[in-house]
Coordinates of C-alpha atoms in Angstrom, one line a residue:
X1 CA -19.8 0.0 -30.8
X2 CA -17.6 -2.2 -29.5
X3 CA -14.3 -3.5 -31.2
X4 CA -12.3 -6.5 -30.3
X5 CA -9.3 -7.0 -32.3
X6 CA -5.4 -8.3 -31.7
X7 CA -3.0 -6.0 -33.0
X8 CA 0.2 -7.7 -33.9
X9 CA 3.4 -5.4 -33.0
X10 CA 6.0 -8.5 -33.4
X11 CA 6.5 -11.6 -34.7
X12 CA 10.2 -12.3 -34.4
X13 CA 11.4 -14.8 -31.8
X14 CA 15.0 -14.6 -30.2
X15 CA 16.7 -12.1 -33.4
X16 CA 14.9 -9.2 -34.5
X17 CA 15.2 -9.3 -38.4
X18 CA 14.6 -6.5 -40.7
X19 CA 11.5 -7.4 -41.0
X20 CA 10.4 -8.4 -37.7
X21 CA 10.5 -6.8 -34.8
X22 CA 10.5 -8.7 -31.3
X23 CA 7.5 -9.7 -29.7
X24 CA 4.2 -7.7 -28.7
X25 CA 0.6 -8.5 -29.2
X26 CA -1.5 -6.1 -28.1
X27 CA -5.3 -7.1 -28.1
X28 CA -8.6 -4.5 -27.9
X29 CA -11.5 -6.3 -26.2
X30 CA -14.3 -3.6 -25.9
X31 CA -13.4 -0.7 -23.7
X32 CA -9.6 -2.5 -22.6
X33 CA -6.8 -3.0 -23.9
X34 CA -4.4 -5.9 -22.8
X35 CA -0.7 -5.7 -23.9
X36 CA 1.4 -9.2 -24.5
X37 CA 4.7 -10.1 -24.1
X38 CA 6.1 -6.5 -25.3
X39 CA 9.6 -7.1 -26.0
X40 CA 12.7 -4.6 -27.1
X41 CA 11.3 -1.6 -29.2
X42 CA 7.3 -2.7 -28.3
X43 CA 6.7 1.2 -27.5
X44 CA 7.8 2.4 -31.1
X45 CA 5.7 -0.6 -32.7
X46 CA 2.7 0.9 -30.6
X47 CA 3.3 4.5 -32.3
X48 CA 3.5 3.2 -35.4
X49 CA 0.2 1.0 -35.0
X50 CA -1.7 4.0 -33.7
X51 CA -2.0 2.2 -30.1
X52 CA -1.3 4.6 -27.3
X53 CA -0.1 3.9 -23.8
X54 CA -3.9 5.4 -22.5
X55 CA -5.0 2.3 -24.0
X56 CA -3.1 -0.2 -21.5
X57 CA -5.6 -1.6 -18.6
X58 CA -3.5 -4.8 -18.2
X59 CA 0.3 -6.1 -19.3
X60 CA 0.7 -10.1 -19.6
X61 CA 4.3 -11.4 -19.5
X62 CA 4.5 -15.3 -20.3
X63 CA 8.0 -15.5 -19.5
X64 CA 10.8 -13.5 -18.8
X65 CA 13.3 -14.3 -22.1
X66 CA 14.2 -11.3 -23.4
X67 CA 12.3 -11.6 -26.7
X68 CA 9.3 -11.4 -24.6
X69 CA 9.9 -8.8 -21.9
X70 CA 12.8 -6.5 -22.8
X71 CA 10.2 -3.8 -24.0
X72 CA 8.6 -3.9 -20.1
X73 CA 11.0 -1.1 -19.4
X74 CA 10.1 1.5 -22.2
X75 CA 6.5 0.5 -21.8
X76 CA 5.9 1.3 -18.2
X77 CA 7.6 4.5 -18.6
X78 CA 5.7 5.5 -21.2
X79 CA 2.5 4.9 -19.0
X80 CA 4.1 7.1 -16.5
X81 CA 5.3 9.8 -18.6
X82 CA 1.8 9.8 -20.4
X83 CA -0.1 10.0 -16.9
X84 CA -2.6 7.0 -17.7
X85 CA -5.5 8.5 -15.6
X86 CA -6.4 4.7 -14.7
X87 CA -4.2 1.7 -12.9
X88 CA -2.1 -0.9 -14.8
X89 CA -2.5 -4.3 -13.5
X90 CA 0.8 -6.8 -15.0
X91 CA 0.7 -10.1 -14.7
X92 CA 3.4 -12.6 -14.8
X93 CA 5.3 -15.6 -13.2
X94 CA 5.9 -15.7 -9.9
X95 CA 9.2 -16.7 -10.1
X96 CA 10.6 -14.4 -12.3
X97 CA 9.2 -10.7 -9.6
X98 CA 13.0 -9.9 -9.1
X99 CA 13.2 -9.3 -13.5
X100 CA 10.0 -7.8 -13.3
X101 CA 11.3 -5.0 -10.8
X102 CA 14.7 -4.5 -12.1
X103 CA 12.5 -3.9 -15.8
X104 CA 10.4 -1.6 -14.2
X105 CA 13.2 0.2 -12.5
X106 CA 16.0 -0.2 -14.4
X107 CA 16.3 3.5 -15.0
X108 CA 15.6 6.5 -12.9
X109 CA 12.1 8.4 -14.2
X110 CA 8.8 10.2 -12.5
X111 CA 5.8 7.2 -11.0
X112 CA 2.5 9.3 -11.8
X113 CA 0.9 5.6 -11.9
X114 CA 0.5 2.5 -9.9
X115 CA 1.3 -0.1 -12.2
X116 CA -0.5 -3.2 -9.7
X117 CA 1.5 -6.6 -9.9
X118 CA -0.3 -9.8 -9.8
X119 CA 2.3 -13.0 -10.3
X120 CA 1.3 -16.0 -11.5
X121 CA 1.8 -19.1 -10.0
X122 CA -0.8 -21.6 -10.9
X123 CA -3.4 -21.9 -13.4
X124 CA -6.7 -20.6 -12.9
X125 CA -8.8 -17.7 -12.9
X126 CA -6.5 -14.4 -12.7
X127 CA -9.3 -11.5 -12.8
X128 CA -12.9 -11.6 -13.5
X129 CA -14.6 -8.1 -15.2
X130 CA -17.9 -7.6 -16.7
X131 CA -16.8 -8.7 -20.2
X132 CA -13.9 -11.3 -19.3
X133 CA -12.4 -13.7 -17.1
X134 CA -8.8 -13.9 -17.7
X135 CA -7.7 -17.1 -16.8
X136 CA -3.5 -19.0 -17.1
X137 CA -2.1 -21.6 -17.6
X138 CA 1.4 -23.4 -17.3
X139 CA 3.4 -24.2 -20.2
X140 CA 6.5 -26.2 -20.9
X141 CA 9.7 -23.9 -21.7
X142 CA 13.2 -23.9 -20.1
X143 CA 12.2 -21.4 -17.9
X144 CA 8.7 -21.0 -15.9
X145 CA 6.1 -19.7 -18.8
X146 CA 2.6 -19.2 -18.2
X147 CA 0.0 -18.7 -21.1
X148 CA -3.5 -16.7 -20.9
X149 CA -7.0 -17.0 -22.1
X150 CA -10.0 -14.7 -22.2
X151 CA -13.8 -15.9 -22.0
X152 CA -16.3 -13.8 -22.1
X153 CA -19.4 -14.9 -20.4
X154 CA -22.6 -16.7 -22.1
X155 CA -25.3 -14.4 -23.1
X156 CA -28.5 -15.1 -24.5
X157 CA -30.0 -14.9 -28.2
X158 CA -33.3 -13.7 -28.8
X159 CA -35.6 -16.2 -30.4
X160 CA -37.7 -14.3 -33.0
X161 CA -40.1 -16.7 -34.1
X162 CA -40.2 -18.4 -30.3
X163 CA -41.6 -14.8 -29.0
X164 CA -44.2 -14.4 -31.6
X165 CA -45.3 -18.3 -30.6
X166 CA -45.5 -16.7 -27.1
X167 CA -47.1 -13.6 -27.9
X168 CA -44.2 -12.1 -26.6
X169 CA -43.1 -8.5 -28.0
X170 CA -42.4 -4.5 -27.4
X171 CA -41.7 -4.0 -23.8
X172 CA -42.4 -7.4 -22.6
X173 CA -39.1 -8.4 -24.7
X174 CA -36.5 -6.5 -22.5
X175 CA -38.6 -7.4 -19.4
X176 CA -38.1 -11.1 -19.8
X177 CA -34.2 -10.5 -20.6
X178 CA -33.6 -8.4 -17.1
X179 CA -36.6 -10.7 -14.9
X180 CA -36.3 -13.8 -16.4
X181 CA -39.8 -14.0 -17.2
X182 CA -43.3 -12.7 -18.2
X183 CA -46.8 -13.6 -17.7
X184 CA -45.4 -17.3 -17.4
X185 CA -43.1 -17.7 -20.3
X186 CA -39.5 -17.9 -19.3
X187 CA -36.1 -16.8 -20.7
X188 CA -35.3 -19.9 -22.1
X189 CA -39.1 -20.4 -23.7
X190 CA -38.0 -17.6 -26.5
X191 CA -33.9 -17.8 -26.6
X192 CA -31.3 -19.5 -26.2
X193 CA -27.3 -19.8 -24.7
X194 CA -25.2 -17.3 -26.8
X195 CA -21.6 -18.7 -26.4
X196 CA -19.1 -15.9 -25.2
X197 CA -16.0 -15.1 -27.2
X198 CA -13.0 -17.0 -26.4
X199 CA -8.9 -15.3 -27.1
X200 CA -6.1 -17.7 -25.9
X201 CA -2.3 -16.3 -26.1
X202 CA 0.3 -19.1 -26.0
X203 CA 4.0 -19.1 -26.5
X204 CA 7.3 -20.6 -25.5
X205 CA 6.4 -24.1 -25.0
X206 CA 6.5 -28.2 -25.9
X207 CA 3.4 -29.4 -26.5
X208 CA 1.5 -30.0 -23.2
X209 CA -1.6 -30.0 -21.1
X210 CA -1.8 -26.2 -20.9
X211 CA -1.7 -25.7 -24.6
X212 CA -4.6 -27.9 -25.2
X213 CA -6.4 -26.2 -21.9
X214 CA -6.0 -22.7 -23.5
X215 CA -7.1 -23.4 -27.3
X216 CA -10.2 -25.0 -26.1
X217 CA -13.1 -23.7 -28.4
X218 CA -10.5 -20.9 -28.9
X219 CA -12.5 -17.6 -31.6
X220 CA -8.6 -16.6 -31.9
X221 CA -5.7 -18.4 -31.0
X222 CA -2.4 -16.7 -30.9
X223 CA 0.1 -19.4 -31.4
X224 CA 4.2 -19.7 -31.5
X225 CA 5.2 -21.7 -34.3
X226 CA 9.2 -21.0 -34.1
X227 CA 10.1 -23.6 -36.4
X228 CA 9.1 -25.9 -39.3
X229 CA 8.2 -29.4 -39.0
X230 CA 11.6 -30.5 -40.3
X231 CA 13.5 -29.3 -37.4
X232 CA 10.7 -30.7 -34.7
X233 CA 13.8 -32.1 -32.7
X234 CA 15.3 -28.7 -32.4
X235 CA 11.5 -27.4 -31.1
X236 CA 11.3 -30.4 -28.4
X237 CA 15.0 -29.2 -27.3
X238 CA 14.5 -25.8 -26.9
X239 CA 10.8 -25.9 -26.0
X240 CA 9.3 -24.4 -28.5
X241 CA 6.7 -25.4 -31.4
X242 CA 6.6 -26.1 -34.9
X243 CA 3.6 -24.8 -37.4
X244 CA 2.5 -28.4 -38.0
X245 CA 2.2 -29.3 -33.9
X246 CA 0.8 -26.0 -33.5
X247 CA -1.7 -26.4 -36.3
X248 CA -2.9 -29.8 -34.9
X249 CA -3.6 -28.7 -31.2
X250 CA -5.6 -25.6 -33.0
X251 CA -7.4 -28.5 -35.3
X252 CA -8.0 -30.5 -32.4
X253 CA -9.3 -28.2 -29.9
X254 CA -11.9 -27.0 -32.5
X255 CA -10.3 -23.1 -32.8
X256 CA -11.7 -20.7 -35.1
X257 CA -8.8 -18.5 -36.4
X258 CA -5.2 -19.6 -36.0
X259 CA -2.5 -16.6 -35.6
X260 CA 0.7 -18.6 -35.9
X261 CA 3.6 -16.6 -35.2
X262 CA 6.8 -16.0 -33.5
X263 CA 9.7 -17.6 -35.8
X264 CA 12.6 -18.1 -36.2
X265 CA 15.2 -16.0 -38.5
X266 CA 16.2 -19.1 -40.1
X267 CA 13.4 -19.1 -42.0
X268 CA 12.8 -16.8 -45.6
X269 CA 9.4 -18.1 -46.7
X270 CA 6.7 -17.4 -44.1
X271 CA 4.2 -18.9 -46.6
X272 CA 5.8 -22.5 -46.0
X273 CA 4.4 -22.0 -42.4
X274 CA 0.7 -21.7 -44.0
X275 CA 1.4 -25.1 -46.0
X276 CA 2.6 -26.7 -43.1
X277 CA 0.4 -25.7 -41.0
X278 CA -3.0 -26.6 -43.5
X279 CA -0.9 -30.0 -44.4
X280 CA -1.7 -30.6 -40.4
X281 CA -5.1 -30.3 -40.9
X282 CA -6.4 -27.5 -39.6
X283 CA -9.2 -26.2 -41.8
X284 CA -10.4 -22.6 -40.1
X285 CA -9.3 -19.2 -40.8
X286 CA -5.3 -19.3 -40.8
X287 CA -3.0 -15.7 -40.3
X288 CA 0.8 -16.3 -40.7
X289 CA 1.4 -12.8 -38.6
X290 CA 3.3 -10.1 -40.0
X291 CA 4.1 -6.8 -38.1
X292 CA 1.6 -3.9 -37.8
X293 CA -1.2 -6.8 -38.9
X294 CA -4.8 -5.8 -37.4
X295 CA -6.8 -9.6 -37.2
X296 CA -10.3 -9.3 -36.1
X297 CA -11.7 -11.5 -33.3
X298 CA -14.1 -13.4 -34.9
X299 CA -17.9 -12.9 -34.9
X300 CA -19.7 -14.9 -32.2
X301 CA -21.3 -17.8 -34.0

């Protein structure tokens, strides 16, 4: 059976707090697992969540702040140490290779694993597998950030009552999924176009084209919402979000469940995120992330 789910292992922005670690979001889609922005102490986080370095096929950095890729280091030694019997492909901005490498080699220990880099330096379609197509986009932060989406390809859904109008059934049903048809009745005469599952990670950023590219018909959006609405000018300067903007792009690009996360320390009351965020609008299913939180991607519709 197959389990897609985000795991959250941070939610803090530039200051850890007590309650908040710093940034990592790891999701499980099927039989891979893809690891987000890990920053300082990601690797404990994943003990404590019960996610193991074995589980790592892929590593996404949006941007190399601190916050967001100060864990790379203890991650990818961790991978090496553990002897992941498969590669480790990371993705990140092209323009920030030379912090990749000094991460990955900032301190001596044993390569058992080929950790593959693939930069990023333009939207579009980064790897395609049998369940995905992982796909970036540019975002608007002081330095170059990039955010990433998942789509899973369109299947088909099996019309019950169209393949008893078509005396379709036993065998025949299986044969007209892998031939397209039987005894002249097509695919589409008895089903119809089940839409893939859609994830879309985005953080650091001002509002922009990319964010609204990635939340498009979004299951799950994971979301920065550093601030509250009141201190909008402070998002706009330091590129960031607040819950209400964030709320509205997620409201406006029809998404399914919002994740808002990454905040500041300024804040006390994550619930005033969730009014702020509902006061924008949005209607779906709504997650103000804490640490250690397990969200479900939603069932396809």
């Amino acid at each position: 059976m197959s389990v897609r789910e985000l795991v959250v292992l941070g939610t803090a922005s530039q200051v850890p707090t007590r309650h908040r670690n710093h940034n990592g979001y790891f999701l499980r889609w099927d039989a891979e697992g893809i690891l987000f922005d890990p920053g300082e102490g990601t690797q404990r986080q994943m003990v404590r969540a019960g996610v193991a370095a074995h589980d790592l096929n892929r590593i996404c950095v949006t941007h190399f702040h601190g916050d967001h890729s100060l864990g790379l280091a203890g991650v990818i030694q961790r991978i090496n140490l553990d002897q992941v019997p498969h590669p480790v492909t990371a993705h990140f901005p092209r323009s920030g290779s030379h912090f990749f490498e000094r991460l990955r080699h900032s301190t001596a220990y044993r390569e058992t694993v080929g950790i593959t880099e693939a930069p990023v330096d333009a939207d579009g379609v980064l790897a395609t597998t049998s369940s995905y197509r992982l796909e970036s986009a540019k975002l608007s932060h002081p330095v170059e950030s990039y955010g990433y989406r998942l789509v899973e390809p369109d299947g088909r859904r099996m019309l019950p009552e169209r393949l008893a109008a078509h005396g379709v059934s036993g065998p025949d049903v299986g044969r007209i999924q892998r031939e397209g048809s039987v005894g002249g009745v097509s695919l589409d005469d008895v089903s119809e176009v089940r839409r893939g599952q859609r994830f879309a990670f985005v953080m650091d950023t001002r509002l922009c084209d990319g964010v609204h590219a990635l939340a498009d018909g979004a299951d799950l959006l994971v979301i920065e919402s550093t601030f509250l609405d009141e201190d909008e000018r402070l998002a706009v300067d330091h590129g960031h979000l607040t819950a209400g903007q964030a709320a509205r792009a997620a409201r406006d690009a029809g998404v399914r469940h919002l994740v808002l996360t990454h905040f500041s320390q300024r804040y006390a009351d994550p619930e005033e995120f969730e009014r702020q965020a509902r006061a924008a609008g949005f209607e779906g299913e709504l997650t103000v992330a804490h640490d250690l939180q397990r969200v479900p991607v939603p069932k396809r519709r």
